[in-house]
XYZ file of C-alpha atoms in Angstrom:
358
model
C -137.603 -37.005 62.872
C -133.915 -37.609 63.665
C -134.719 -41.492 64.871
C -136.788 -41.748 61.409
C -133.841 -40.549 59.547
C -131.409 -43.079 61.506
C -133.749 -45.864 61.197
C -133.752 -45.380 57.344
C -129.928 -45.325 57.064
C -129.793 -48.326 59.000
C -132.505 -49.866 56.670
C -130.406 -48.819 53.631
C -126.881 -50.021 55.042
C -128.714 -53.542 55.750
C -130.079 -53.596 52.306
C -126.931 -52.772 50.793
C -124.906 -55.276 52.708
C -127.472 -57.773 51.477
C -127.447 -57.038 48.102
C -123.242 -56.962 48.022
C -123.453 -60.686 49.853
C -125.972 -61.710 47.279
C -123.918 -60.551 44.473
C -120.982 -62.036 46.174
C -122.457 -65.444 46.345
C -123.409 -65.476 42.493
C -119.951 -64.255 41.276
C -117.837 -66.600 43.597
C -116.911 -69.827 41.423
C -119.294 -72.806 42.365
C -117.369 -75.766 41.162
C -120.191 -77.952 40.536
C -119.602 -79.249 37.163
C -116.570 -79.710 35.327
C -113.857 -78.561 37.762
C -115.158 -79.495 41.276
C -112.046 -79.668 43.272
C -112.927 -76.282 44.732
C -116.101 -77.710 46.493
C -114.074 -80.373 48.281
C -112.736 -78.727 51.261
C -115.990 -77.379 52.618
C -117.856 -80.398 52.161
C -116.119 -81.968 54.847
C -118.022 -79.373 57.429
C -121.505 -81.137 56.116
C -119.990 -84.653 57.394
C -121.429 -84.723 60.953
C -119.968 -88.228 61.669
C -116.433 -88.644 63.103
C -113.528 -90.462 61.329
C -111.040 -92.921 62.403
C -108.808 -92.441 59.320
C -108.204 -88.869 58.343
C -106.411 -88.637 54.896
C -104.829 -85.071 53.724
C -103.230 -84.223 50.427
C -103.414 -83.715 47.036
C -105.124 -85.419 43.833
C -102.942 -88.475 44.887
C -105.236 -89.151 48.026
C -108.524 -87.983 46.815
C -108.345 -89.731 43.209
C -106.623 -93.015 44.636
C -108.396 -94.296 47.960
C -112.033 -95.224 47.869
C -113.193 -94.060 51.370
C -116.798 -96.102 50.635
C -114.544 -99.456 49.703
C -112.677 -98.673 53.344
C -115.803 -99.023 54.929
C -117.392 -102.053 53.003
C -114.370 -103.963 53.390
C -113.106 -103.181 57.052
C -115.720 -100.993 58.667
C -113.374 -98.091 58.743
C -114.516 -94.709 58.856
C -112.345 -92.163 56.890
C -112.444 -89.065 55.181
C -109.992 -87.132 52.748
C -109.495 -83.471 53.271
C -107.779 -82.883 49.704
C -107.780 -80.468 46.943
C -105.993 -80.075 43.768
C -102.023 -79.394 44.321
C -102.390 -79.003 47.894
C -99.125 -77.825 49.464
C -97.947 -79.322 52.305
C -98.589 -76.181 54.719
C -102.250 -76.216 53.363
C -102.514 -79.945 54.418
C -101.075 -78.735 57.837
C -103.589 -76.127 58.352
C -106.492 -78.658 56.986
C -105.438 -80.691 59.380
C -105.300 -78.378 62.248
C -108.691 -77.188 61.458
C -109.983 -80.704 61.316
C -108.508 -81.570 64.816
C -110.736 -78.718 66.220
C -113.869 -81.055 65.095
C -112.788 -84.648 65.889
C -109.435 -86.756 66.602
C -109.093 -89.384 64.382
C -106.821 -92.565 65.103
C -104.631 -92.170 62.194
C -103.613 -89.245 59.786
C -102.265 -90.084 56.362
C -100.595 -87.615 54.366
C -99.099 -88.162 50.666
C -95.717 -86.661 50.302
C -95.720 -85.578 46.472
C -96.252 -82.289 47.879
C -93.113 -82.118 49.731
C -91.531 -81.229 46.162
C -92.948 -77.516 46.199
C -91.309 -74.950 48.399
C -93.247 -71.930 47.531
C -96.481 -70.946 46.870
C -97.427 -72.185 43.258
C -100.800 -70.847 41.990
C -103.884 -68.504 43.390
C -106.091 -70.693 41.444
C -104.942 -73.741 43.284
C -104.909 -71.723 46.498
C -108.568 -70.816 45.889
C -109.550 -74.057 45.628
C -108.006 -75.289 48.560
C -108.271 -72.432 50.916
C -111.741 -70.765 49.991
C -113.910 -73.478 51.385
C -112.512 -73.310 55.064
C -114.569 -71.743 57.929
C -112.788 -68.525 59.050
C -110.538 -69.448 61.990
C -106.977 -68.619 62.864
C -106.095 -71.863 60.635
C -107.452 -70.409 57.598
C -105.978 -66.986 58.171
C -102.461 -68.503 58.740
C -102.968 -70.895 55.548
C -103.776 -67.857 53.466
C -100.691 -66.317 54.775
C -98.659 -69.271 54.118
C -100.025 -69.811 50.402
C -100.131 -66.218 48.818
C -98.308 -65.844 45.813
C -96.874 -62.098 45.293
C -99.741 -61.191 43.059
C -102.335 -62.078 45.950
C -103.805 -59.725 48.238
C -105.001 -60.878 51.905
C -107.982 -58.776 51.458
C -109.315 -60.385 48.561
C -109.914 -63.584 50.438
C -111.849 -61.462 53.126
C -113.988 -60.212 50.604
C -113.899 -62.546 47.847
C -116.080 -60.081 45.561
C -113.227 -58.048 45.264
C -111.566 -60.810 43.284
C -114.489 -62.056 41.403
C -116.492 -59.018 40.544
C -115.500 -59.396 36.987
C -116.920 -62.659 36.576
C -120.304 -61.596 35.109
C -119.463 -62.472 31.604
C -118.388 -66.204 32.932
C -121.417 -66.994 34.878
C -123.254 -70.122 34.142
C -126.588 -71.875 35.299
C -124.533 -73.505 37.685
C -124.062 -69.617 39.591
C -127.482 -69.155 39.879
C -128.547 -72.688 40.942
C -126.242 -73.189 43.707
C -125.904 -69.586 44.963
C -126.726 -70.430 48.541
C -126.181 -74.401 48.698
C -124.068 -76.802 46.897
C -124.460 -80.635 45.531
C -121.883 -82.996 47.114
C -119.157 -83.676 44.702
C -117.249 -86.457 46.729
C -117.716 -89.685 48.604
C -116.294 -88.591 51.827
C -113.501 -86.682 50.202
C -113.027 -89.535 47.339
C -113.564 -88.257 43.720
C -115.005 -90.849 41.373
C -113.901 -91.888 37.894
C -115.276 -94.831 36.685
C -113.713 -94.478 32.895
C -110.572 -95.892 32.050
C -107.415 -94.740 29.679
C -104.452 -97.073 29.756
C -101.090 -95.709 31.187
C -98.881 -94.320 28.700
C -95.237 -93.997 28.502
C -93.884 -91.061 30.691
C -90.911 -89.152 29.401
C -87.424 -89.823 31.233
C -86.991 -87.847 34.465
C -85.311 -84.769 34.281
C -82.043 -84.739 36.441
C -82.323 -81.653 38.907
C -79.331 -79.415 39.989
C -80.588 -79.911 43.801
C -82.715 -82.720 45.195
C -82.857 -81.490 48.533
C -86.625 -80.874 49.902
C -87.245 -77.371 50.576
C -86.837 -76.199 54.013
C -90.672 -74.940 54.272
C -91.900 -77.737 53.139
C -90.219 -80.337 55.488
C -90.773 -77.723 58.315
C -94.350 -78.111 57.706
C -94.184 -81.648 57.593
C -92.448 -81.667 61.088
C -95.357 -79.440 62.455
C -97.855 -81.679 61.308
C -95.856 -84.597 62.823
C -95.586 -82.608 66.151
C -99.526 -81.745 66.193
C -100.231 -85.521 65.419
C -98.173 -86.723 68.670
C -99.606 -83.865 70.660
C -103.225 -84.890 70.096
C -102.306 -88.746 70.310
C -102.722 -89.507 66.638
C -100.597 -91.896 64.638
C -99.328 -90.365 61.437
C -98.616 -92.576 58.319
C -96.725 -91.054 55.196
C -97.374 -92.372 51.879
C -96.542 -91.887 48.151
C -99.374 -92.537 46.016
C -98.580 -95.581 43.405
C -98.853 -93.458 40.291
C -95.422 -92.908 38.578
C -95.709 -89.539 37.318
C -95.128 -86.586 38.013
C -91.905 -88.388 38.858
C -90.685 -89.334 42.546
C -87.051 -89.289 42.507
C -85.195 -91.623 44.554
C -83.236 -89.183 46.238
C -86.516 -87.428 47.803
C -87.627 -90.881 48.639
C -84.414 -91.433 50.734
C -85.306 -87.952 52.961
C -88.914 -88.897 53.481
C -87.472 -92.374 54.611
C -85.031 -90.777 57.095
C -87.700 -88.242 58.474
C -89.884 -91.190 59.190
C -87.046 -92.805 60.679
C -85.966 -90.081 62.976
C -89.637 -89.443 63.920
C -91.083 -93.013 64.712
C -93.832 -92.525 61.861
C -94.545 -95.109 59.217
C -93.880 -94.551 55.466
C -95.017 -96.509 52.695
C -94.148 -95.847 48.765
C -96.793 -97.733 46.928
C -95.029 -97.427 43.736
C -92.923 -100.700 43.855
C -95.918 -102.377 45.374
C -98.234 -102.022 42.503
C -98.186 -106.059 41.687
C -98.998 -106.733 45.336
C -101.763 -104.448 45.231
C -103.120 -106.002 42.011
C -103.202 -102.828 40.238
C -103.218 -103.282 36.113
C -102.642 -99.654 34.941
C -103.936 -100.710 31.573
C -107.400 -100.895 33.360
C -107.166 -99.282 36.546
C -106.472 -95.462 35.439
C -108.761 -93.088 33.737
C -106.034 -90.220 32.633
C -103.186 -92.368 31.027
C -101.738 -93.164 34.473
C -101.805 -90.017 36.135
C -104.416 -91.065 38.929
C -106.823 -94.400 39.638
C -109.852 -94.981 38.541
C -112.519 -96.276 40.466
C -111.369 -100.001 40.183
C -107.889 -98.873 40.895
C -109.013 -96.663 44.050
C -110.972 -99.857 45.293
C -107.568 -101.918 45.076
C -105.711 -99.193 47.061
C -108.386 -99.246 49.783
C -108.219 -103.123 50.029
C -104.811 -103.194 50.112
C -104.180 -100.141 52.659
C -107.253 -101.023 54.580
C -105.844 -104.264 55.551
C -102.557 -102.402 56.555
C -104.316 -99.985 58.485
C -106.630 -102.866 60.561
C -103.499 -104.645 61.490
C -101.219 -101.496 62.806
C -103.395 -99.138 63.993
C -106.270 -101.048 66.500
C -109.018 -99.496 64.358
C -112.574 -100.122 65.020
C -115.092 -102.278 62.780
C -118.160 -100.108 62.621
C -120.193 -102.358 60.217
C -121.859 -103.810 63.246
C -122.650 -100.454 64.600
C -126.329 -99.571 64.081
C -125.648 -95.932 64.301
C -122.502 -96.067 61.963
C -124.341 -98.503 59.684
C -127.240 -96.053 58.993
C -124.891 -93.478 58.183
C -122.918 -95.162 55.882
C -125.670 -97.031 54.203
C -126.792 -93.740 52.885
C -123.081 -92.872 51.983
C -122.715 -96.404 50.199
C -126.185 -95.752 48.337
C -124.737 -92.214 47.169
C -121.769 -93.790 45.670
C -123.073 -96.963 43.959
C -125.725 -94.426 42.197
C -122.940 -92.132 41.107
C -120.975 -95.167 39.974
C -123.872 -96.569 37.727
C -124.572 -93.153 36.450
C -121.113 -93.043 35.281
C -121.127 -96.568 33.668
C -124.563 -95.680 31.866
C -123.048 -92.551 30.156
C -119.883 -94.549 29.243
C -122.185 -97.254 27.671
C -124.359 -94.699 25.766
C -121.566 -92.196 24.687
C -118.507 -93.650 25.043
C -117.174 -90.719 27.630
C -118.471 -89.219 30.406
C -120.803 -86.429 29.780
C -121.715 -85.113 33.055
C -118.653 -85.781 35.199
C -115.274 -84.823 35.017
C -113.219 -81.466 33.844
C -115.136 -81.357 30.362
C -118.619 -82.069 31.722
C -121.403 -80.504 29.877
C -123.519 -78.459 31.983
C -127.414 -78.996 32.351
């Protein structure tokens, strides 16, 4: 009799845990339609191939560099580990996490995030952190990123944070309760629509132009980690002009690069060399590049990478080619879908922050 009671208790406990897990899976945001940035980090683990170039950073990398164009033009295998408003320490821990799985030849970090020296937003934290696999990298990322209002336990048990989402549930939450569709192309977020660059407001003078100790400290940690692993680090500033990148910030990054023997490229003054036309190559009035702009950036930067970092052209390698042929097909298919929607509706209906859920 006692054994039956114990068995029954164990069964009840298992069923309860299983039910809570299913409820948690249902309630956590899926990021499959509209704001998809929360799906980007976890997609990395599904990509089984290795990468000679690894980008880390915010929207200035995942919207401005076409990984598929890097492959097509140069045979470069690359991935972008990016998320919305990804802070410097978040990029560091995502890089630390990635280097447990592979060792690229080059890591590229976009420096705009250095403007932030403190945690900014729980919503952005979640999009950057929730998709990470559990490890000390994730634990330390959470500790470095939490705002004063956040609790560590909510990251361990997301149900505690999202238990009130019942009224917000959509078809996506049910459809993708256990699996998700890919939303990027090796981390690149595609938008083919066009909205010409507008006139930006004049930059606001700052009382202090010094980049923060925490942000710069994590840049140093990133630099040291790359040197330890034998990986070349390249610092970049994307060519988009807003949010404003102050000359004083640029000078500090250049000084850091010189002192640490790493390359730094500010693409803003190179727009003409790249061939960018900001009346055609942006989809949101100049904040980010569209696909034509991202492909131009890949063409320009890919040439630099090949000439300076002894990268391998894998296009004639049958194993890599078979993998990337599928990636190219998916890229071309989505591009055609977006152009078809533009031709039919004059705007995108199934892509972007205002996408309509099916």
